[in-house]
Tab-separated table of C-alpha atoms in Angstrom:
chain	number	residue	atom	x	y	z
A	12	UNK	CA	-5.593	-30.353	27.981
A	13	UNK	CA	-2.539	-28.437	29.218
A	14	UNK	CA	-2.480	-26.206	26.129
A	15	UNK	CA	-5.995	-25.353	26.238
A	16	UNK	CA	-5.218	-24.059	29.896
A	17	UNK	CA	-2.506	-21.928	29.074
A	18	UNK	CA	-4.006	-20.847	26.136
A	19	UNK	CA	-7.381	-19.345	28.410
A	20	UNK	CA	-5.008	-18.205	31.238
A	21	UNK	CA	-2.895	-16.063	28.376
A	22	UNK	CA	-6.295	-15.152	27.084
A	23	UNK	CA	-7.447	-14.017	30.493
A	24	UNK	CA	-4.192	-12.004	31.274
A	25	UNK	CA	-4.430	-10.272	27.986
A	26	UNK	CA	-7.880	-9.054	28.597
A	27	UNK	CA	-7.381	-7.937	32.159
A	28	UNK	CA	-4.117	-6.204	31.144
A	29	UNK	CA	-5.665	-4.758	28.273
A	30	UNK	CA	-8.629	-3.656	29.914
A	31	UNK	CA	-6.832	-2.150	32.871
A	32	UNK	CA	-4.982	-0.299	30.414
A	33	UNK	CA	-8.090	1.347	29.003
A	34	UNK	CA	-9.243	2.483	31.797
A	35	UNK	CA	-5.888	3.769	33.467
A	36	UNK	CA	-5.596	5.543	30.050
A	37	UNK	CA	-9.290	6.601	29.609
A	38	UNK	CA	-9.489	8.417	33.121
A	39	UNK	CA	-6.053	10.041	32.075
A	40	UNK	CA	-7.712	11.419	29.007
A	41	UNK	CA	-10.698	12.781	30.149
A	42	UNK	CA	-8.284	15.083	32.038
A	43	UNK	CA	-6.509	16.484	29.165
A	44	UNK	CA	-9.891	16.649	27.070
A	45	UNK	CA	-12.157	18.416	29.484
A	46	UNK	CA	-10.611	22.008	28.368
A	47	UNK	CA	-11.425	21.739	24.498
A	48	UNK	CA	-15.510	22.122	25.047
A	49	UNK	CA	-16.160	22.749	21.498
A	50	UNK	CA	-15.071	19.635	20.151
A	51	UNK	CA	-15.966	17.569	23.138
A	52	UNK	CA	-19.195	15.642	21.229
A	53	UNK	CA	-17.505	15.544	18.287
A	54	UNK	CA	-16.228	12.556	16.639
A	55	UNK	CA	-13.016	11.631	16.706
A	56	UNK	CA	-11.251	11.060	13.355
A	57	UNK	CA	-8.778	8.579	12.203
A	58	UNK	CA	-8.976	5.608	14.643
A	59	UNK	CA	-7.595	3.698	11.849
A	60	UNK	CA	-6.546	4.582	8.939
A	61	UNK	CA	-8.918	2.208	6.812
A	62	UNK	CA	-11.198	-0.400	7.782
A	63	UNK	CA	-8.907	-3.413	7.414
A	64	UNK	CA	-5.808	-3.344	9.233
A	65	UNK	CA	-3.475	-6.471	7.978
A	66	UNK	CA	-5.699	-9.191	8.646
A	67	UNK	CA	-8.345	-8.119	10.856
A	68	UNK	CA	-10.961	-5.635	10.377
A	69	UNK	CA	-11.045	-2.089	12.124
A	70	UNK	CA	-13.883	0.179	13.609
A	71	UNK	CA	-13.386	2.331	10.267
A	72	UNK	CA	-15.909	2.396	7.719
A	73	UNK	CA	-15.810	3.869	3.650
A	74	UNK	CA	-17.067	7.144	3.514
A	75	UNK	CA	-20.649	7.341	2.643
A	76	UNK	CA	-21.219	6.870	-0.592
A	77	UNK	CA	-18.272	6.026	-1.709
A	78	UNK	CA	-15.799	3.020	-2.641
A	79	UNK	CA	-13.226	1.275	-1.374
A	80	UNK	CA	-11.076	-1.307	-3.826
A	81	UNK	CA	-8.926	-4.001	-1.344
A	82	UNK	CA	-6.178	-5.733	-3.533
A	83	UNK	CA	-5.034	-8.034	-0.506
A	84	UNK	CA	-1.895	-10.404	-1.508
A	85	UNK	CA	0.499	-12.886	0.584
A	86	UNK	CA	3.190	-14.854	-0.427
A	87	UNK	CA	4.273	-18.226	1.025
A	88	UNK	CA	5.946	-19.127	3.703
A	89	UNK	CA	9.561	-16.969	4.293
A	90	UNK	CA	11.222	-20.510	5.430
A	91	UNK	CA	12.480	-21.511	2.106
A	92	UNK	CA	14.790	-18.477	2.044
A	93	UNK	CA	16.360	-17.432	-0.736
A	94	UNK	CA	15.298	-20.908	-2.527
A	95	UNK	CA	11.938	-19.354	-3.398
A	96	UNK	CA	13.202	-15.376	-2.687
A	97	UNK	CA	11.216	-15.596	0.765
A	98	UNK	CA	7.728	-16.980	-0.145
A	99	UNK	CA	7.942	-14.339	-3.247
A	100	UNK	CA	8.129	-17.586	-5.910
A	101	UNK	CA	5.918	-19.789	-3.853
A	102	UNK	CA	1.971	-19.941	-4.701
A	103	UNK	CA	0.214	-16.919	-3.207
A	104	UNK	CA	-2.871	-16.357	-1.766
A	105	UNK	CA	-5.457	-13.018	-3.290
A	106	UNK	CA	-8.371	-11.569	-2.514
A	107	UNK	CA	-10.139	-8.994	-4.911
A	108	UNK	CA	-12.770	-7.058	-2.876
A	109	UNK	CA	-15.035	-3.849	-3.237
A	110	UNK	CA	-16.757	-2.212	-0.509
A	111	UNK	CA	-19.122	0.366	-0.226
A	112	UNK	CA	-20.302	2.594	2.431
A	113	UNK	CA	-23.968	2.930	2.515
A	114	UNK	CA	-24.276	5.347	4.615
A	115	UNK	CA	-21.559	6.526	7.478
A	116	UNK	CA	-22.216	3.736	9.738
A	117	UNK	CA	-23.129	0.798	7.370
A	118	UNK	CA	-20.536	-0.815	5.003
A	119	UNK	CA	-21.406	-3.448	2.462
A	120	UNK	CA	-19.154	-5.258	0.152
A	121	UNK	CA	-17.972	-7.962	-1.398
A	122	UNK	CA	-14.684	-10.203	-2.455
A	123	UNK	CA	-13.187	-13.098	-4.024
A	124	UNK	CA	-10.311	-15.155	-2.704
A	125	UNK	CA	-7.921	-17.213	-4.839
A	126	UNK	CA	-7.733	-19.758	-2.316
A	127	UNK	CA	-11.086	-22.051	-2.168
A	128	UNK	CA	-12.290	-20.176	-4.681
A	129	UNK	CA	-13.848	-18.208	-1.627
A	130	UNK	CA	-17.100	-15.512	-2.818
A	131	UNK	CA	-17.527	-13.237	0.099
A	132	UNK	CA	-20.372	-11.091	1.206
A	133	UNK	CA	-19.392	-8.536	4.460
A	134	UNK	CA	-21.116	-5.994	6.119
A	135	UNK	CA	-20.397	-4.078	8.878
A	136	UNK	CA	-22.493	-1.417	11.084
A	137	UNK	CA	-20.493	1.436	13.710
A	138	UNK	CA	-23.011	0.984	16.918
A	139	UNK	CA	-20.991	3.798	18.498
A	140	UNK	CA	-18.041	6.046	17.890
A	141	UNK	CA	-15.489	7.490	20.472
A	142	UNK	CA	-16.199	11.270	20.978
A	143	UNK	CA	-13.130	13.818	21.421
A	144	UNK	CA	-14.177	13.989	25.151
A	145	UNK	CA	-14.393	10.734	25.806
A	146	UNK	CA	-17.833	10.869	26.739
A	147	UNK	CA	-18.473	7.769	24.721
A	148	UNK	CA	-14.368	6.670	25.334
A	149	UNK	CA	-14.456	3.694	22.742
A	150	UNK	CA	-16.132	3.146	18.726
A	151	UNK	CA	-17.820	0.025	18.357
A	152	UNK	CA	-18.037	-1.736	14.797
A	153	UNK	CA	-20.033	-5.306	14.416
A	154	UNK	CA	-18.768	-6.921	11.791
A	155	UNK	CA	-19.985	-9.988	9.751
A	156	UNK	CA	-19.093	-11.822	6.700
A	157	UNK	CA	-20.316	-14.947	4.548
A	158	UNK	CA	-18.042	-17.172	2.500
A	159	UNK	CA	-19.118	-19.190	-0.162
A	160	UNK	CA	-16.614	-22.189	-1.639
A	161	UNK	CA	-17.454	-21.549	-5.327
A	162	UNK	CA	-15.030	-24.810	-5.563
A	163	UNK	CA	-16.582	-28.162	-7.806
A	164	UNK	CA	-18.902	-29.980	-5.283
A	165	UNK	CA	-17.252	-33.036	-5.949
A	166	UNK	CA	-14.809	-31.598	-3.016
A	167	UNK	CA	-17.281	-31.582	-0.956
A	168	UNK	CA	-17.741	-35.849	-0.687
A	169	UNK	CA	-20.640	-37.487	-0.210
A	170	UNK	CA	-24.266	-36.204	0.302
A	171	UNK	CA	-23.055	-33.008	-0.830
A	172	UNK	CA	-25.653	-29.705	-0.498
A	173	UNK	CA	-25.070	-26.260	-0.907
A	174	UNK	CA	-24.790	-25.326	2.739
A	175	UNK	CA	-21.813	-27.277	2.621
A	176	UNK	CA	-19.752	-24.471	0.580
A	177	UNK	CA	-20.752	-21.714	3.620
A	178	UNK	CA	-18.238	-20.164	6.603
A	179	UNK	CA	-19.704	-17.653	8.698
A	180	UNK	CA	-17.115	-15.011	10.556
A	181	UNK	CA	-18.786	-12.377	12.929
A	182	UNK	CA	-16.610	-10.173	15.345
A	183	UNK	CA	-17.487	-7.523	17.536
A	184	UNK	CA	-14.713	-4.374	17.788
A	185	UNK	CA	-14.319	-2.153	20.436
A	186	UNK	CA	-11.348	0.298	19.088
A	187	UNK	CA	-10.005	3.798	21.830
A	188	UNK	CA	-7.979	6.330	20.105
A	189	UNK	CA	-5.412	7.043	22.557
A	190	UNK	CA	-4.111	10.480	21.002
A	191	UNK	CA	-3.105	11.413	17.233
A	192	UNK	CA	-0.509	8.124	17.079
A	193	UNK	CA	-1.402	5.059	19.029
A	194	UNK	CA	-5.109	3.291	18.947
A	195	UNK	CA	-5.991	-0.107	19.971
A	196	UNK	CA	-8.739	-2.358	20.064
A	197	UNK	CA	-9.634	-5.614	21.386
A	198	UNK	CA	-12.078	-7.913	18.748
A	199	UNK	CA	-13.862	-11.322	19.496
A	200	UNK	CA	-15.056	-12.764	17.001
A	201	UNK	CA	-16.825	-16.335	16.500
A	202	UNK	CA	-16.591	-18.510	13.111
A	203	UNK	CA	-18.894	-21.284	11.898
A	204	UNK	CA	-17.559	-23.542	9.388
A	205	UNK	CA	-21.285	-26.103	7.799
A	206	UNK	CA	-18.597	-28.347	6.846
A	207	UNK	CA	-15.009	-28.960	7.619
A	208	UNK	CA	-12.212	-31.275	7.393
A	209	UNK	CA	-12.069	-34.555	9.276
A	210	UNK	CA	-11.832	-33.707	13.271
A	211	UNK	CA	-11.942	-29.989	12.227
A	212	UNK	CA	-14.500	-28.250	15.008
A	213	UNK	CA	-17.167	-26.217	13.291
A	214	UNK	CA	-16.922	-23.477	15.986
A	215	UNK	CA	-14.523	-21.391	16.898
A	216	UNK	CA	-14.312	-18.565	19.285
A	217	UNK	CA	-10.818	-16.289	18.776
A	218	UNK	CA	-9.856	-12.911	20.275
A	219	UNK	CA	-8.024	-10.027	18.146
A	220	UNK	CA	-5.373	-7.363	20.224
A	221	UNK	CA	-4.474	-4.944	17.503
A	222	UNK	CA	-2.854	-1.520	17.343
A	223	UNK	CA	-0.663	1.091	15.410
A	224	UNK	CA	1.460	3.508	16.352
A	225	UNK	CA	1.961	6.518	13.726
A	226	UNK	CA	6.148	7.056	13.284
A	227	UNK	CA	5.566	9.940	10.516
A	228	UNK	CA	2.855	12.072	9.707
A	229	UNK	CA	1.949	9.511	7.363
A	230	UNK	CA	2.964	6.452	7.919
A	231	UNK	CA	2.244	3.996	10.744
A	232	UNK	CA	3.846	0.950	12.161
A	233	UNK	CA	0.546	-1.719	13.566
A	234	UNK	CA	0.511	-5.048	15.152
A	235	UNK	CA	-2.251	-7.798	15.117
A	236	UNK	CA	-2.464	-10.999	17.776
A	237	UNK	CA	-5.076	-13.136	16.702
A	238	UNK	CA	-5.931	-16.404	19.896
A	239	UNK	CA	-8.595	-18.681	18.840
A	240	UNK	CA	-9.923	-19.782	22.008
A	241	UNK	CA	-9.340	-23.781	22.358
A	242	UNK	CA	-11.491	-24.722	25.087
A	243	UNK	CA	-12.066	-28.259	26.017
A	244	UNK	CA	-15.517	-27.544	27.213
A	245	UNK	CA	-16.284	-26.642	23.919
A	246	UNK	CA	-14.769	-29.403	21.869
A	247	UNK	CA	-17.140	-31.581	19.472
A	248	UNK	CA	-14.386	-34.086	19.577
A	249	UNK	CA	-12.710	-35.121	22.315
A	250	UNK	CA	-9.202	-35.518	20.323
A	251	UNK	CA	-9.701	-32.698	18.212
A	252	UNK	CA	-6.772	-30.556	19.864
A	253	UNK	CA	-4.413	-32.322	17.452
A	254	UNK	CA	-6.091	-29.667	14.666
A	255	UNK	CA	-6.708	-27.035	16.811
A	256	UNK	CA	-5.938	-23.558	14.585
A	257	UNK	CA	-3.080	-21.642	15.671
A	258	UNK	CA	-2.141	-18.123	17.179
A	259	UNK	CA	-1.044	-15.709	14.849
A	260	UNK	CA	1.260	-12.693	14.882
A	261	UNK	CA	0.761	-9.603	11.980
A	262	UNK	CA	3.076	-6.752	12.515
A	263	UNK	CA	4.224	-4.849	9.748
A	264	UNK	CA	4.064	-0.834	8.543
A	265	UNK	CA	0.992	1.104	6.926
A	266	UNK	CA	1.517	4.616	4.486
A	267	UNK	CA	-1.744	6.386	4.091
A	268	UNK	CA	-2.565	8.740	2.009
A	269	UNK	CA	-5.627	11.287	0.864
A	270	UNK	CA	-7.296	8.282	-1.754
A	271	UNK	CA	-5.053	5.299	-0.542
A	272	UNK	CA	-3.792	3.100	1.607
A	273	UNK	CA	-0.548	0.955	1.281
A	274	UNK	CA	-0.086	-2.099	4.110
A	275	UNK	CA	3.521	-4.101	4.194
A	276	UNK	CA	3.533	-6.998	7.089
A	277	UNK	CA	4.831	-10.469	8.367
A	278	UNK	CA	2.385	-12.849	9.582
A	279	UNK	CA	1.242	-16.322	10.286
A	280	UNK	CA	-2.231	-16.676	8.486
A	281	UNK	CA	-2.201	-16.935	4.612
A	282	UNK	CA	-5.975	-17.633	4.061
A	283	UNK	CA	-7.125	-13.791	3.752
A	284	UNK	CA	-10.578	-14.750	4.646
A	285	UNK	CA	-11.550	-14.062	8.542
A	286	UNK	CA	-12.941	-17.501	8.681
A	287	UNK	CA	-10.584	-19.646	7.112
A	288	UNK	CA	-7.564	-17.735	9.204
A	289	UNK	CA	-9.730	-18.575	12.326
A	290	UNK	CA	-10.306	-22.128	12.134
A	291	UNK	CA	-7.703	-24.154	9.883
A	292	UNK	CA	-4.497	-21.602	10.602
A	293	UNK	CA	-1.345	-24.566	11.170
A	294	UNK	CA	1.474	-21.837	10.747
A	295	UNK	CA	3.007	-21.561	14.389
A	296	UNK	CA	4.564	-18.249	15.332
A	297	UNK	CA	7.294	-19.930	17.224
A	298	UNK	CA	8.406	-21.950	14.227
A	299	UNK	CA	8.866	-18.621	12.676
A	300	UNK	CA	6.118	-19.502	9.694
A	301	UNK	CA	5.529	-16.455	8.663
A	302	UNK	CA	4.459	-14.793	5.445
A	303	UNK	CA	4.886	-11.463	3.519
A	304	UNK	CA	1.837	-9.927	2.735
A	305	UNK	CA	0.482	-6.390	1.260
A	306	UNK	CA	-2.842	-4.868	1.149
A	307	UNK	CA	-3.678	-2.344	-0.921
A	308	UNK	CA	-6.688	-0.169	-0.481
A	309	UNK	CA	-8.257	2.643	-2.855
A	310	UNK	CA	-11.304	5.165	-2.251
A	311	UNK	CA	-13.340	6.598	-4.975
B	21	UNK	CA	10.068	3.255	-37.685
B	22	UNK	CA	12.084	6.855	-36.759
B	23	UNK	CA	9.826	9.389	-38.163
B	24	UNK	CA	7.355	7.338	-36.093
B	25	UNK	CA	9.124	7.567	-32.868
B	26	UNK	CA	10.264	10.957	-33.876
B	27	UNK	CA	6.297	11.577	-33.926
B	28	UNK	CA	5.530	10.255	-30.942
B	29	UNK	CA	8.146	12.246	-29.004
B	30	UNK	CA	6.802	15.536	-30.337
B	31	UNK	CA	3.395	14.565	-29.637
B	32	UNK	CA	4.070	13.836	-26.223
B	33	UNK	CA	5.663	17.370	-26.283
B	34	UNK	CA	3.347	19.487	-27.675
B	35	UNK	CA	0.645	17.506	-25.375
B	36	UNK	CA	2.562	18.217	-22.095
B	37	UNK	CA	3.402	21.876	-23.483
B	38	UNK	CA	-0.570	22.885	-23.830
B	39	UNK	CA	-1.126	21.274	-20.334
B	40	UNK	CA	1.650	23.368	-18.416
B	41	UNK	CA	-0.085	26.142	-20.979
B	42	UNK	CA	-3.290	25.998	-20.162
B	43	UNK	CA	-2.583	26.226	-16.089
B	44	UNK	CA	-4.371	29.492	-14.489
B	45	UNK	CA	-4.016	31.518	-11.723
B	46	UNK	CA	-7.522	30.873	-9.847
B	47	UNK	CA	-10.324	33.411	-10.301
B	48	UNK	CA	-11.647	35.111	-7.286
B	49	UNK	CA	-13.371	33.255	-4.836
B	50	UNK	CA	-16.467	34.612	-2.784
B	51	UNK	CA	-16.844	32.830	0.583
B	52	UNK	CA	-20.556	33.043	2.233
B	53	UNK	CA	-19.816	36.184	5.206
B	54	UNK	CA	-20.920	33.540	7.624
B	55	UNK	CA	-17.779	31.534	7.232
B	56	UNK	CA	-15.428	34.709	6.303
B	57	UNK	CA	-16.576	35.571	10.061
B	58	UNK	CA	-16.343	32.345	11.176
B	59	UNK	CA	-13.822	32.198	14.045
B	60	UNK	CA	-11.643	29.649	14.298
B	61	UNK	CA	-12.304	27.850	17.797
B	62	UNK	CA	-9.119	26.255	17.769
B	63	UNK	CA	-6.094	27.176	20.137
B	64	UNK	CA	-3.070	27.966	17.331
B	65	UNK	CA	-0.885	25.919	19.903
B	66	UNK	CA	1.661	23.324	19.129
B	67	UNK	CA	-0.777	20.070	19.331
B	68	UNK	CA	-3.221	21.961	16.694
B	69	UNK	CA	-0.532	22.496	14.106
B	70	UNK	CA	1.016	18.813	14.426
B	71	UNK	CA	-2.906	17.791	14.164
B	72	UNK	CA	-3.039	19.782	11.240
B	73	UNK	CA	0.180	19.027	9.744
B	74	UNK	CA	-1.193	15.334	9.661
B	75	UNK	CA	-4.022	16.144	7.665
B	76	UNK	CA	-2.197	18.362	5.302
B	77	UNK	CA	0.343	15.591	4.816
B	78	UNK	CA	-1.999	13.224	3.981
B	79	UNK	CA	-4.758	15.048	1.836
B	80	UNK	CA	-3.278	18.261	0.596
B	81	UNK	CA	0.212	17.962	-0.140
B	82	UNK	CA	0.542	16.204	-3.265
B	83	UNK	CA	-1.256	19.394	-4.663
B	84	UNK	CA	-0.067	22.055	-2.732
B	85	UNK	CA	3.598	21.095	-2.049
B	86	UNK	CA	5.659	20.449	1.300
B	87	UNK	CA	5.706	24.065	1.765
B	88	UNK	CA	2.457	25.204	1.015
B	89	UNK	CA	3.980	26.860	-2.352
B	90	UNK	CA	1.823	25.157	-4.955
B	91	UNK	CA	4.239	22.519	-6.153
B	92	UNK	CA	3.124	19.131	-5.220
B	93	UNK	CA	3.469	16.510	-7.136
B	94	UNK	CA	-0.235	16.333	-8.912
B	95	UNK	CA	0.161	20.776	-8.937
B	96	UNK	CA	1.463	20.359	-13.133
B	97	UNK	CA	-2.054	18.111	-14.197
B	98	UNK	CA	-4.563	20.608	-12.606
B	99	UNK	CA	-5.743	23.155	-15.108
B	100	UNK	CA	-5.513	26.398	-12.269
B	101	UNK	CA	-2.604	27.044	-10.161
B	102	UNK	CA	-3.018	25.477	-6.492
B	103	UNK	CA	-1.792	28.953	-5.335
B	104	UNK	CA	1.301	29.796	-3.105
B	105	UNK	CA	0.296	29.529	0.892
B	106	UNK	CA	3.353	31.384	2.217
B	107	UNK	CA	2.605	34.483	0.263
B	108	UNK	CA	0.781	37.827	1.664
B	109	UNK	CA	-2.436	37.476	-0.202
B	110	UNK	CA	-3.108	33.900	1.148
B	111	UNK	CA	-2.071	34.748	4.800
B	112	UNK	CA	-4.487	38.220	4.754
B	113	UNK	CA	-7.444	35.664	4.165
B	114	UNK	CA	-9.409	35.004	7.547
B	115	UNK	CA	-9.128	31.425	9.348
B	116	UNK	CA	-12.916	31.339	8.388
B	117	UNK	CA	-12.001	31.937	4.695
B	118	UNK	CA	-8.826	29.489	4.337
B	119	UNK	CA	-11.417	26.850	5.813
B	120	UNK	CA	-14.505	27.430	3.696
B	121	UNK	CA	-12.173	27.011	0.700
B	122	UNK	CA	-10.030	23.999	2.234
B	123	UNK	CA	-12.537	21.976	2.993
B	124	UNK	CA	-15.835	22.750	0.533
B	125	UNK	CA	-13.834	23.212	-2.679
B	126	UNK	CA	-14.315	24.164	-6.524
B	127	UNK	CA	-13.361	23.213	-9.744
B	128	UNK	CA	-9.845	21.117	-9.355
B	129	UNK	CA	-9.940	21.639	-5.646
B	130	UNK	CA	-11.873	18.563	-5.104
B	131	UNK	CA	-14.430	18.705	-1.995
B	132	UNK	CA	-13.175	17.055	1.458
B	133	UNK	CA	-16.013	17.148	3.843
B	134	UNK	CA	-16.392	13.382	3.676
B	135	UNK	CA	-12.495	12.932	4.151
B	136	UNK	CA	-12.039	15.458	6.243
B	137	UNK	CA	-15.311	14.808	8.507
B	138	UNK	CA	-13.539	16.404	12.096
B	139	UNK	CA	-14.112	20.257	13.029
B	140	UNK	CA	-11.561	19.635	14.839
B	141	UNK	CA	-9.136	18.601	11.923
B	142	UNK	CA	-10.352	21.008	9.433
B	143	UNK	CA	-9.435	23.931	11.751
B	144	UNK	CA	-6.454	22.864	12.631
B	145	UNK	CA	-4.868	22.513	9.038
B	146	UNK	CA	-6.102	25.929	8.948
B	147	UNK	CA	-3.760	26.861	11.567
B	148	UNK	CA	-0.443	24.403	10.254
B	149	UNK	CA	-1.404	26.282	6.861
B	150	UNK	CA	-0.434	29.921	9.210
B	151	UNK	CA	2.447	28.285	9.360
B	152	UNK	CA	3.489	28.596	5.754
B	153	UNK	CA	3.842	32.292	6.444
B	154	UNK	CA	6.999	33.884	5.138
């Protein structure tokens, strides 16, 4: 009970902070913008540099037309040490994934993760996109995705159907490009789970805070903090905060170039997929469990 | 097994030989007048070029060098020269010029409108690309 109160009073103080930010910021840059007329309606480029950023995804779509190859990987757990080189010898977690923009604002794809033998299906559609003015001062991306366990049903216990094997993720992200280096954007999100562990909850509302900061003209350092919201009015078991997911932490450095894009990071979640990260995370960023991961993304 | 490897080793010789042959300097290029006339919009100012700089980093550089001279690292694999950016004929072009060819391409210069979707941004590597100007 006392957990799930500080957890929605840090929740509330991140928001408010956050969105007192934006608009300190957004009224500071409307200013500075007013003078460059020609561009003012114009898009603005380079939110992100892709549309995944660690573990979360980002207002950024694949260009239209085109592909985009994720090779996502992450190692186990750093806390062995040299024992297993830092997670590098422990079993890792991959996800193989292809997306494909359909047209500039709708993105379709699809990916396979080691781990559950998870088949994915995403999409994602840019409602609106932050214009050099400011006039529209934030890009909004909805973003949804549909797991399938492709594991042998007999995991799946008695009375077993195929609705069993789905996880549903959908987030809403609101990203503002401050200037050429810094963006951030806030992302709720809510996951469904048609069958889960033992006192597992089906539902689970989380909030993303993420951001990067360029430190070269081509390469970035981000951060990702990633609160599922554990909220006794909405518990479907009353002693269910014993397996309530955990917070996690990504922060880590990003090199982009023309056709790729190279991610190196720390963090807590090691299931890849939105929805598994959301619901059954257990590694606790104050017990320092965190992970090395990589993504790798290429556009053809 | 050494004639083999002895083979090999002038194979991949003569192979990277009529590569670095073959390279050409690029045939004249007409732009439409509408873009030769085009002016560009942007203010040549310090934030423009650091814009620009970023999206010459990231897209045109490993083609057309640090420096703008033609030696990137790709520059040896393309069949025409990538051309040298600090050099009088490159700099006489007009702003409108520099960005018809920047951004629509030909042949090994590979087409960048979808990358390089910002007015904004394709202007100002025109103007970080003044600054390769001996």
């Amino acid at each position: 009970m006392l957990r799930s109160k500080y957890t929605i009073q840090k929740f509330m103080k991140m928001t408010f902070s956050f969105s007192l930010f934006l608009v300190i910021t957004l009224i500071a840059s409307q200013n500075c913008l007013a003078q460059e007329d020609e561009f003012a309606n114009d898009p603005v480029s380079g939110t992100f540099e892709s549309g995944l950023l660690g573990e979360t995804q980002t207002t950024e779509m694949p260009f239209a037309g085109e592909f985009e190859m994720h090779i996502q990987h992450r190692f186990g757990l750093i806390e062995n040490g040299l024992e297993d080189v830092f997670g590098v010898y422990a079993s890792a977690n991959i996800r193989m994934g292809l997306n494909y923009g359909v047209t500039e604002k709708i993105m379709l794809g699809y990916g396979y993760t080691k781990e559950f033998k998870l088949q994915e299906f995403q999409g994602k559609y840019k409602v609106l996109t932050q214009t050099e003015s400011n006039s529209i001062p934030v890009s909004v991306a909805l973003y949804g995705n549909l797991s399938i366990n492709s594991q042998d049903e007999i995991v799946f216990g008695n009375d077993y159907t195929f609705s069993d094997r789905l996880g549903y993720f959908s987030q809403l992200i609101v990203a503002h490009k401050f200037n050429d280096n810094i963006s951030l954007q806030l992302a709720p999100s809510f996951t469904h789970f048609n069958k889960t562990d033992t006192l597992v909850e089906h539902d689970k509302i989380a909030i993303n805070l993420s951001g990067r900061a360029k430190v070269t003209r081509s390469m970035a350092v981000f951060f990702e903090y990633d609160q599922p919201l554990n909220i006794d009015d909405m518990r479907e078991f009353t002693n269910s905060d014993q397996t309530d997911p955990e917070a996690n932490l990504t922060f880590g450095m990003e090199i982009g170039t023309s056709t790729h894009v190279f991610q190196v990071f720390m963090s807590n979640y090691e299931g890849i997929t939105p929805q598994r990260n959301s619901l059954y995370n257990k590694n606790k960023i104050g017990d320092g469990d965190f992970l090395v991961g990589f993504n790798i993304m290429v556009r053809f | 097994m050494k004639s083999i490897k002895v083979f090999i080793v002038i194979a991949i010789a003569v192979v990277g030989f009529a590569f670095t042959a073959q390279q050409k300097k690029a045939e004249a290029w007409d732009v439409p007048a509408e873009y030769k006339s085009m002016e560009n919009p942007l203010a040549n100012d310090e934030a423009s070029v650091n814009s620009g700089k970023m999206v010459y980093m990231k897209h045109c550089r490993s083609c057309h060098g640090n420096a703008g001279l033609g030696d990137g690292p790709k520059a040896a694999r393309l069949n025409t020269f990538p051309g040298d950016f600090s050099g009088a004929e490159f700099q006489a072009q007009t702003d409108g010029e520099i960005m018809y060819k920047s951004i629509f391409g030909r042949d090994d210069m590979p087409n960048y409108e979808s990358k390089i979707p910002s007015k904004k941004d394709r202007w100002a590597v025109v103007n970080y690309m003044r600054t390769f100007k001996k």
